[in-house]
Coordinates of C-alpha atoms and ligand atoms in Angstrom, one line a residue:
M950 CA 17.3 4.8 13.0
K951 CA 17.5 5.4 16.7
T952 CA 14.7 7.5 18.1
T953 CA 15.9 9.7 20.9
R954 CA 13.7 10.8 23.8
R955 CA 13.8 14.3 22.4
D956 CA 12.5 13.1 19.0
F957 CA 9.8 11.1 20.8
L958 CA 8.6 14.1 22.8
K959 CA 8.5 16.1 19.6
V960 CA 6.3 13.5 17.9
A961 CA 4.1 13.1 21.0
G962 CA 3.7 16.9 21.2
V963 CA 2.5 17.2 17.6
T964 CA 0.3 14.2 17.9
A965 CA -1.3 15.7 21.0
L966 CA -1.9 18.9 19.2
G967 CA -3.7 17.0 16.4
M968 CA -5.8 15.2 19.0
A969 CA -6.7 18.5 20.6
A970 CA -7.8 19.7 17.2
G971 CA -10.4 17.0 17.0
A972 CA -8.6 14.0 15.4
G973 CA -9.5 11.7 18.4
P974 CA -9.0 8.0 18.3
A975 CA -8.7 6.9 14.7
L976 CA -9.5 3.3 14.9
A977 CA -12.2 1.0 16.2
Y978 CA -12.4 -2.7 16.2
S979 CA -14.8 -5.2 17.5
K980 CA -12.4 -7.9 18.6
G981 CA -9.0 -7.7 20.3
A982 CA -7.3 -9.3 17.3
Y983 CA -5.8 -6.1 15.9
L984 CA -2.3 -5.2 17.1
P985 CA -1.0 -1.7 16.2
H986 CA 1.8 -1.9 13.6
T987 CA 5.2 -1.1 14.8
E988 CA 8.6 -0.4 13.2
H989 CA 9.7 -3.8 14.2
M990 CA 8.2 -6.9 12.6
D991 CA 6.3 -9.7 14.3
T992 CA 8.9 -12.4 15.2
G993 CA 6.4 -15.2 15.8
H994 CA 7.5 -18.4 14.2
D995 CA 4.8 -18.4 11.6
H996 CA 5.4 -14.9 10.2
L997 CA 6.8 -14.3 6.7
A998 CA 9.9 -12.2 6.6
A999 CA 12.0 -10.5 4.0
K1000 CA 14.8 -8.0 3.6
R1001 CA 12.6 -5.9 1.3
W1002 CA 9.2 -7.0 0.2
G1003 CA 8.2 -6.5 -3.4
M1004 CA 5.5 -7.4 -5.9
V1005 CA 5.6 -8.4 -9.6
I1006 CA 2.3 -8.2 -11.5
D1007 CA 2.0 -10.2 -14.7
T1008 CA -0.4 -7.9 -16.5
R1009 CA -0.4 -10.2 -19.6
A1010 CA -2.4 -12.7 -17.6
F1011 CA -5.3 -10.3 -17.0
H1012 CA -7.6 -9.7 -19.9
G1013 CA -9.5 -6.6 -18.8
E1014 CA -10.6 -4.5 -15.9
A1015 CA -13.1 -7.2 -14.7
D1016 CA -10.2 -9.6 -14.1
Y1017 CA -9.0 -7.3 -11.3
A1018 CA -12.4 -7.2 -9.5
P1019 CA -11.8 -10.3 -7.3
L1020 CA -8.4 -8.8 -6.2
I1021 CA -10.0 -5.5 -5.3
E1022 CA -12.8 -7.2 -3.5
A1023 CA -10.5 -9.4 -1.5
C1024 CA -8.4 -6.4 -0.4
H1025 CA -11.3 -4.1 0.4
K1026 CA -13.3 -6.8 2.2
E1027 CA -10.3 -7.8 4.3
H1028 CA -9.4 -4.3 5.3
N1029 CA -12.9 -2.8 5.8
V1030 CA -12.3 -0.3 2.9
P1031 CA -15.6 1.5 2.5
T1032 CA -17.5 1.9 -0.9
I1033 CA -18.2 5.7 -0.9
P1034 CA -19.9 6.9 -4.0
G1035 CA -18.5 10.1 -5.7
T1036 CA -15.1 11.7 -5.7
Q1037 CA -14.3 11.3 -2.0
D1038 CA -13.9 7.5 -2.2
V1039 CA -11.3 5.5 -0.3
K1040 CA -9.3 3.0 -2.2
W1041 CA -6.4 0.7 -1.5
L1042 CA -6.3 -1.2 -4.8
W1043 CA -7.8 0.2 -8.0
T1044 CA -7.1 0.2 -11.8
G1045 CA -5.9 2.7 -14.4
G1046 CA -5.1 2.8 -18.1
F1047 CA -1.6 2.7 -19.5
H1048 CA -1.0 6.5 -19.7
A1049 CA -2.4 7.0 -16.1
T1050 CA -0.2 4.2 -14.8
F1051 CA 3.0 4.9 -16.7
P1052 CA 2.8 8.6 -17.6
H1053 CA 6.5 9.0 -17.9
N1054 CA 6.8 6.1 -20.4
H1055 CA 6.5 7.9 -23.7
Q1056 CA 5.8 5.2 -26.3
E1057 CA 4.9 6.8 -29.6
F1058 CA 3.6 3.6 -31.1
L1059 CA 2.2 1.7 -28.1
A1060 CA 1.1 -1.9 -28.7
E1061 CA -2.6 -2.1 -29.2
R1062 CA -3.0 -4.5 -26.3
A1063 CA -1.3 -2.1 -23.8
H1064 CA -3.4 0.7 -25.1
H1065 CA -6.6 -1.0 -24.0
A1066 CA -5.4 -2.9 -20.9
A1067 CA -6.1 -1.9 -17.3
Y1068 CA -3.4 -2.0 -14.7
P1069 CA -3.8 -2.5 -10.9
L1070 CA -2.7 0.4 -8.8
L1071 CA -1.7 0.4 -5.1
C1072 CA 0.9 1.9 -2.8
N1073 CA 4.3 1.1 -4.3
H1074 CA 6.1 0.8 -0.9
C1075 CA 8.8 2.9 -2.3
D1076 CA 12.3 2.3 -1.1
N1077 CA 12.8 6.1 -1.0
P1078 CA 9.3 7.2 0.1
P1079 CA 8.5 10.9 0.0
C1080 CA 5.3 10.4 2.0
V1081 CA 7.5 9.4 5.0
R1082 CA 9.8 12.4 4.7
V1083 CA 6.9 14.9 4.8
C1084 CA 4.9 13.4 7.7
P1085 CA 5.3 15.6 10.7
T1086 CA 4.2 13.0 13.3
Q1087 CA 5.8 9.8 11.9
A1088 CA 2.4 8.4 11.5
T1089 CA 3.7 7.0 8.2
F1090 CA 7.0 5.2 8.4
K1091 CA 9.1 2.6 6.6
R1092 CA 9.6 -0.7 8.3
E1093 CA 12.9 -2.7 8.3
D1094 CA 11.4 -4.9 5.6
G1095 CA 10.6 -2.1 3.3
I1096 CA 6.8 -1.9 4.0
V1097 CA 5.6 1.7 4.2
M1098 CA 3.1 1.8 7.1
M1099 CA 0.4 4.0 8.6
D1100 CA -0.2 4.4 12.3
M1101 CA -3.7 5.9 12.2
H1102 CA -3.5 6.7 16.0
R1103 CA -0.7 9.2 15.2
C1104 CA -2.3 10.6 12.0
I1105 CA -3.5 14.2 12.5
G1106 CA -5.0 14.4 9.0
C1107 CA -2.7 17.2 7.7
R1108 CA -2.5 15.4 4.3
F1109 CA 1.1 16.3 3.7
C1110 CA 1.7 12.7 2.7
M1111 CA -1.0 12.9 0.0
A1112 CA 0.7 15.9 -1.5
G1113 CA 4.1 14.1 -1.2
C1114 CA 3.0 10.8 -2.9
P1115 CA 3.4 11.1 -6.6
Y1116 CA 1.1 8.1 -7.2
G1117 CA -2.2 9.1 -5.6
S1118 CA -1.8 6.0 -3.4
R1119 CA -3.3 7.5 -0.3
S1120 CA -7.0 8.2 0.6
F1121 CA -8.3 10.7 3.1
N1122 CA -11.5 10.0 5.1
F1123 CA -13.4 13.2 4.4
Q1124 CA -16.4 11.6 6.1
D1125 CA -17.0 8.8 8.6
P1126 CA -16.3 5.7 6.4
R1127 CA -18.1 3.2 8.7
P1128 CA -21.6 3.5 7.3
F1129 CA -20.1 2.6 3.8
I1130 CA -18.7 -0.8 4.9
A1131 CA -21.0 -3.4 3.5
E1132 CA -19.9 -6.3 5.6
E1133 CA -17.4 -5.6 8.4
N1134 CA -14.4 -7.8 9.0
L1135 CA -14.3 -7.9 12.8
A1136 CA -10.7 -8.9 12.8
Y1137 CA -9.5 -5.7 11.2
P1138 CA -10.0 -2.1 12.5
T1139 CA -12.3 0.4 10.9
R1140 CA -11.2 4.0 10.6
M1141 CA -12.7 7.4 11.3
K1142 CA -13.1 10.7 9.6
G1143 CA -10.0 12.8 9.3
V1144 CA -7.3 10.1 8.8
V1145 CA -5.3 8.9 5.8
E1146 CA -5.1 5.3 4.8
K1147 CA -3.6 3.1 2.0
C1148 CA -2.4 -0.5 1.1
T1149 CA -0.2 -2.0 3.8
F1150 CA 1.1 -5.0 1.8
C1151 CA -1.1 -7.0 4.2
T1152 CA 1.2 -6.9 7.1
E1153 CA -1.4 -8.5 9.3
R1154 CA -1.5 -11.5 6.9
L1155 CA 2.3 -11.7 6.7
A1156 CA 2.4 -11.9 10.5
E1157 CA 0.3 -15.0 10.3
G1158 CA 2.3 -16.6 7.5
K1159 CA -0.1 -15.8 4.7
M1160 CA 0.4 -14.0 1.4
P1161 CA -1.4 -10.7 0.8
A1162 CA -5.1 -11.0 -0.1
C1163 CA -4.7 -9.7 -3.6
V1164 CA -1.8 -12.1 -4.3
E1165 CA -3.9 -15.0 -3.1
A1166 CA -6.9 -14.0 -5.2
S1167 CA -4.7 -13.6 -8.3
E1168 CA -4.0 -17.3 -8.4
G1169 CA -0.4 -17.0 -9.4
K1170 CA -0.6 -13.9 -11.6
I1171 CA 1.0 -11.7 -8.9
V1172 CA 4.2 -12.8 -7.2
F1173 CA 5.1 -11.4 -3.8
G1174 CA 8.6 -11.9 -2.4
D1175 CA 11.9 -10.8 -1.1
L1176 CA 13.7 -8.3 -3.4
G1177 CA 16.7 -8.5 -1.1
D1178 CA 17.3 -12.2 -1.8
P1179 CA 19.0 -12.9 -5.1
D1180 CA 17.7 -16.5 -5.0
S1181 CA 14.0 -15.6 -4.4
E1182 CA 11.3 -16.4 -6.9
I1183 CA 10.6 -12.7 -7.4
R1184 CA 14.2 -12.0 -8.3
H1185 CA 14.3 -14.8 -10.8
I1186 CA 11.1 -13.5 -12.4
L1187 CA 12.6 -10.0 -12.6
A1188 CA 15.7 -11.3 -14.1
E1189 CA 13.8 -13.1 -16.8
N1190 CA 11.1 -10.6 -17.8
F1191 CA 11.0 -7.0 -18.9
T1192 CA 9.2 -5.0 -16.3
L1193 CA 8.1 -1.4 -15.8
R1194 CA 7.8 0.6 -12.5
R1195 CA 5.7 3.7 -12.1
K1196 CA 7.5 7.0 -12.5
P1197 CA 10.9 5.6 -11.9
D1198 CA 12.6 8.9 -12.8
L1199 CA 11.3 10.5 -9.6
G1200 CA 13.8 8.5 -7.6
T1201 CA 11.2 6.9 -5.3
S1202 CA 12.3 3.4 -6.2
P1203 CA 8.9 1.6 -6.2
S1204 CA 8.8 -2.0 -5.0
V1205 CA 5.9 -2.9 -7.3
F1206 CA 6.9 -4.1 -10.8
Y1207 CA 4.7 -4.7 -13.9
I1208 CA 5.3 -7.3 -16.6
I1209 CA 3.8 -5.7 -19.6
Ligands
SF4_2106 S1 3.5 5.0 -3.4 FE1 3.1 6.9 -2.3 S2 2.2 6.3 -0.4 FE2 3.2 4.5 -1.2 S3 5.3 4.6 -0.4 FE3 5.4 5.6 -2.4 S4 5.2 7.7 -1.9 FE4 4.5 6.6 -0.1
SF4_2107 S1 -2.0 13.0 7.1 FE1 -0.2 11.9 6.4 S2 1.5 13.4 6.7 FE2 -0.3 14.0 8.0 S3 0.0 13.0 10.0 FE3 -1.3 11.7 8.8 S4 0.1 10.3 7.8 FE4 1.3 12.0 8.5
SF4_2108 S1 -1.1 -6.1 -0.7 FE1 -2.9 -6.3 0.7 S2 -3.4 -4.2 1.2 FE2 -2.1 -4.0 -0.6 S3 -3.5 -4.0 -2.3 FE3 -2.9 -6.2 -2.0 S4 -4.5 -7.0 -0.6 FE4 -4.7 -4.7 -0.5

């Protein structure tokens, strides 16, 4: 979509209002390694590219909640996600039971295994993302490769996107998250009070030719690839396995698939 000067000024105006209201600079980083995310992808020769990035999680290979701990740790360490006790926690990757994960999947006689299993939850990078439609500043936007991004510099903390996301995939920083980061990764920015954040499909790693941190930590149990390429590994896995997506009847078209 082409952004006109008029659209830009509209966005800049709303953003300026948010800044005046006290949002201020949303990010801090100790090294110069962080580059703000843009609508256009890194075109360096090492970067991984796709028409539409997607993920397939083989939940049969995980045998309980504890099996997901290394994945969550890898994600949260890499992205300076704080560990805040209580109900105002910030999470990019977490777990839920079958009914919380697939509430629209009415299985009267659910398999015992599925009943007791845990499922990893993250932003679905929806192909039709309601969070993007409701954001007044375009702080959240969909990239050409399908990744739904956050530009925390533009976020005014209105939380419309949280209301718009039917998956609870976004967290709001009710308080300064920095004191709750155990060991800061200096190559990734920390955030401040008053902004929203979520999983980014590890765009910073894709730009360096690496797979997402949780995919690497899963040791083959999660496959990440190009849904837009009929010959990709992820498309072959989808063709050969029965998968579920979260709340598909809402029309958001999630890019995360679960083999049950
Ligand atoms: S899961 Fe929620 S936050 Fe992620 S793209 Fe979909 S609507 Fe947006
Ligand atoms: S809180 Fe969400 S909807 Fe509001 S500006 Fe930030 S990203 Fe956009
Ligand atoms: S894709 Fe990256 S950001 Fe998203 S949950 Fe996995 S490790 Fe975290």
